[in-house]
């Protein structure tokens, strides 16, 4: 949903006296976003496809996303609460081979959580100290793929509220709302509505400012929850919707 949550991070290290270049990562990971819902399954799978002519060594790193889809978004180490286990955590990826990797949920959170699983090619699975002579003669480009993983709560209770002043949507439930677009309408038919694209996520406990120009009158909202199809609701200032 949110472009900031679905990304490939490129880390480039330029070394002195570079006379040639080498890429430590030449692979594709898909899908780039996934959902684990323990009510349906305790794990999901990703495909890691080699696009190299050489064998690669791949390691994974799991990060929990704090305050996702906001200006305060950050990534943190799990610190004793892994939430998600990657199996295998490290693996060999032969040339031209596709490897299946499982993401396993260890628990059902009270509120939907966002995690990111990074895939990085490394010189070896044991990660020895780099050869200083080699490093002085090459430019290493390390491509790190970051897959967004949303962990769903066991009991799902969606609720979206419009603030009393009508300027914000506040997620008071425990599921992420994907707000697709909003409109203010002059009549009962959809043709009387002036739609504005939003295409942003609102995670539990967070708020989303409505587009400029939206008045305090009733607003029609098109949204998506989880894997469900888009739905609409109408909210006056101070009103709420369960999203069901």
Short mmCIF file of C-alpha atoms in Angstrom, two decimals, residues 27-207:
data_model
loop_
_atom_site.label_atom_id
_atom_site.label_comp_id
_atom_site.label_asym_id
_atom_site.label_seq_id
_atom_site.Cartn_x
_atom_site.Cartn_y
_atom_site.Cartn_z
CA UNK A 27 18.98 -11.81 -7.15
CA UNK A 28 15.28 -11.07 -6.99
CA UNK A 29 13.00 -11.60 -4.00
CA UNK A 30 9.23 -11.87 -4.42
CA UNK A 31 6.65 -11.02 -3.36
CA UNK A 32 7.94 -7.78 -1.87
CA UNK A 33 5.10 -7.69 0.66
CA UNK A 34 3.31 -10.47 2.50
CA UNK A 35 0.72 -11.08 5.22
CA UNK A 36 0.78 -13.73 7.96
CA UNK A 37 -2.62 -14.42 9.49
CA UNK A 38 -2.57 -17.20 12.09
CA UNK A 39 -6.28 -17.76 11.58
CA UNK A 40 -5.40 -19.01 8.09
CA UNK A 41 -1.77 -20.14 8.31
CA UNK A 42 1.22 -19.77 10.61
CA UNK A 43 3.72 -19.20 7.82
CA UNK A 44 4.12 -17.75 4.38
CA UNK A 45 6.75 -18.27 1.71
CA UNK A 46 8.99 -16.06 -0.39
CA UNK A 47 10.94 -16.92 -3.51
CA UNK A 48 14.57 -15.89 -3.88
CA UNK A 49 15.67 -16.12 -7.50
CA UNK A 50 19.32 -16.10 -8.52
CA UNK A 51 20.11 -13.89 -11.50
CA UNK A 52 23.84 -14.48 -11.27
CA UNK A 53 26.19 -16.85 -13.05
CA UNK A 54 27.89 -17.55 -9.73
CA UNK A 55 26.91 -19.12 -6.42
CA UNK A 56 25.85 -16.58 -3.81
CA UNK A 57 25.68 -16.70 -0.03
CA UNK A 58 22.59 -15.02 1.40
CA UNK A 59 21.81 -13.96 4.95
CA UNK A 60 18.59 -12.52 6.34
CA UNK A 61 17.92 -9.88 8.99
CA UNK A 62 14.53 -9.28 10.65
CA UNK A 63 13.51 -5.81 11.84
CA UNK A 64 10.34 -4.63 13.54
CA UNK A 65 8.88 -1.39 12.15
CA UNK A 66 7.89 1.18 14.74
CA UNK A 67 5.10 3.60 13.83
CA UNK A 68 4.85 2.37 10.23
CA UNK A 69 3.59 4.63 7.43
CA UNK A 70 4.22 7.79 9.45
CA UNK A 71 6.89 10.47 9.44
CA UNK A 72 8.24 8.83 12.62
CA UNK A 73 8.70 5.37 11.09
CA UNK A 74 11.84 3.55 12.23
CA UNK A 75 13.20 0.01 12.32
CA UNK A 76 14.27 -1.77 15.47
CA UNK A 77 15.88 -5.06 16.43
CA UNK A 78 13.36 -7.55 17.86
CA UNK A 79 15.13 -7.61 21.28
CA UNK A 80 13.90 -10.96 22.56
CA UNK A 81 10.58 -10.80 20.70
CA UNK A 82 11.40 -12.06 17.20
CA UNK A 83 7.76 -12.21 16.06
CA UNK A 84 8.91 -13.79 12.81
CA UNK A 85 11.47 -16.52 12.16
CA UNK A 86 13.06 -16.91 8.74
CA UNK A 87 13.83 -20.45 7.64
CA UNK A 88 16.54 -20.84 6.52
CA UNK A 89 18.15 -17.78 8.07
CA UNK A 90 21.26 -18.19 5.90
CA UNK A 91 21.56 -20.19 2.72
CA UNK A 92 23.55 -20.89 -0.41
CA UNK A 93 21.95 -19.73 -3.66
CA UNK A 94 23.45 -21.53 -6.67
CA UNK A 95 23.49 -19.85 -10.07
CA UNK A 96 20.09 -19.74 -11.77
CA UNK A 97 18.28 -21.44 -8.86
CA UNK A 98 15.09 -20.31 -7.09
CA UNK A 99 15.07 -20.90 -3.34
CA UNK A 100 11.92 -21.00 -1.20
CA UNK A 101 12.18 -19.27 2.17
CA UNK A 102 9.55 -19.65 4.90
CA UNK A 103 8.48 -16.84 7.22
CA UNK A 104 7.01 -18.33 10.39
CA UNK A 105 4.86 -16.41 12.86
CA UNK A 106 5.59 -17.18 16.52
CA UNK A 107 2.55 -15.42 17.96
CA UNK A 108 -0.61 -13.49 17.22
CA UNK A 109 -0.20 -9.85 18.29
CA UNK A 110 -2.98 -7.80 19.84
CA UNK A 111 -2.62 -5.24 17.03
CA UNK A 112 -1.44 -5.62 13.46
CA UNK A 113 2.32 -5.22 13.25
CA UNK A 114 4.68 -4.39 10.40
CA UNK A 115 8.03 -6.14 10.02
CA UNK A 116 10.73 -6.09 7.38
CA UNK A 117 12.89 -9.02 6.34
CA UNK A 118 16.14 -8.13 4.60
CA UNK A 119 17.97 -10.40 2.15
CA UNK A 120 21.63 -9.63 1.55
CA UNK A 121 24.33 -11.45 -0.39
CA UNK A 122 27.55 -11.74 1.62
CA UNK A 123 31.06 -13.01 0.80
CA UNK A 124 30.45 -16.16 2.85
CA UNK A 125 27.99 -17.49 5.40
CA UNK A 126 30.69 -17.31 8.07
CA UNK A 127 31.39 -13.65 7.22
CA UNK A 128 35.21 -13.68 7.53
CA UNK A 129 37.20 -10.48 7.69
CA UNK A 130 37.50 -8.95 4.19
CA UNK A 131 40.78 -9.25 2.30
CA UNK A 132 42.29 -5.78 2.59
CA UNK A 133 44.23 -6.07 -0.68
CA UNK A 134 41.11 -7.10 -2.58
CA UNK A 135 39.06 -4.32 -1.02
CA UNK A 136 41.55 -1.74 -2.22
CA UNK A 137 41.13 -2.71 -5.85
CA UNK A 138 37.35 -3.12 -6.14
CA UNK A 139 34.07 -1.28 -5.73
CA UNK A 140 31.57 -3.42 -3.85
CA UNK A 141 27.88 -2.81 -4.50
CA UNK A 142 25.72 -4.54 -1.92
CA UNK A 143 22.03 -4.78 -2.87
CA UNK A 144 19.74 -5.45 0.05
CA UNK A 145 16.14 -6.46 -0.58
CA UNK A 146 13.62 -5.51 2.11
CA UNK A 147 10.32 -7.42 2.19
CA UNK A 148 7.41 -5.93 4.14
CA UNK A 149 5.61 -8.50 6.31
CA UNK A 150 2.37 -7.66 8.12
CA UNK A 151 1.54 -9.80 11.15
CA UNK A 152 -2.20 -9.98 11.80
CA UNK A 153 -3.85 -10.12 15.25
CA UNK A 154 -5.69 -13.24 16.38
CA UNK A 155 -8.92 -11.35 17.11
CA UNK A 156 -9.52 -8.72 14.45
CA UNK A 157 -11.44 -5.59 15.48
CA UNK A 158 -11.30 -2.85 12.86
CA UNK A 159 -12.49 0.64 13.75
CA UNK A 160 -11.84 3.96 12.03
CA UNK A 161 -12.90 7.28 13.59
CA UNK A 162 -13.11 10.75 12.11
CA UNK A 163 -11.87 13.46 14.46
CA UNK A 164 -14.34 15.93 15.93
CA UNK A 165 -12.93 18.74 13.78
CA UNK A 166 -13.23 16.50 10.71
CA UNK A 167 -9.58 16.89 9.69
CA UNK A 168 -8.22 13.43 10.49
CA UNK A 169 -9.00 9.74 10.32
CA UNK A 170 -7.93 7.94 13.49
CA UNK A 171 -7.43 4.17 13.63
CA UNK A 172 -8.85 3.01 16.97
CA UNK A 173 -9.08 -0.65 15.96
CA UNK A 174 -6.36 -3.27 15.74
CA UNK A 175 -6.06 -3.62 11.95
CA UNK A 176 -4.31 -1.47 9.37
CA UNK A 177 -6.63 0.54 7.14
CA UNK A 178 -5.50 1.09 3.58
CA UNK A 179 -7.24 4.35 2.73
CA UNK A 180 -7.54 4.40 -1.07
CA UNK A 181 -9.47 7.63 -1.71
CA UNK A 182 -11.96 10.03 -0.13
CA UNK A 183 -14.82 12.13 -1.49
CA UNK A 184 -17.45 14.63 -0.54
CA UNK A 185 -20.70 14.17 -2.39
CA UNK A 186 -23.52 16.53 -3.30
CA UNK A 187 -26.07 13.75 -3.78
CA UNK A 188 -26.80 10.06 -3.21
CA UNK A 189 -25.22 8.80 -6.45
CA UNK A 190 -21.51 8.12 -6.80
CA UNK A 191 -21.38 10.45 -9.81
CA UNK A 192 -22.04 13.37 -7.46
CA UNK A 193 -18.83 12.66 -5.54
CA UNK A 194 -15.54 14.45 -6.08
CA UNK A 195 -12.93 11.81 -5.33
CA UNK A 196 -9.36 12.50 -4.20
CA UNK A 197 -6.75 9.75 -4.23
CA UNK A 198 -5.06 9.07 -0.90
CA UNK A 199 -3.45 5.59 -1.14
CA UNK A 200 -1.98 5.59 2.37
CA UNK A 201 -1.91 3.20 5.31
CA UNK A 202 -3.19 3.98 8.79
CA UNK A 203 -1.94 1.51 11.37
CA UNK A 204 -3.59 0.99 14.78
CA UNK A 205 -3.14 4.00 17.04
CA UNK A 206 -2.13 6.31 14.19
CA UNK A 207 -3.95 9.15 12.43
#
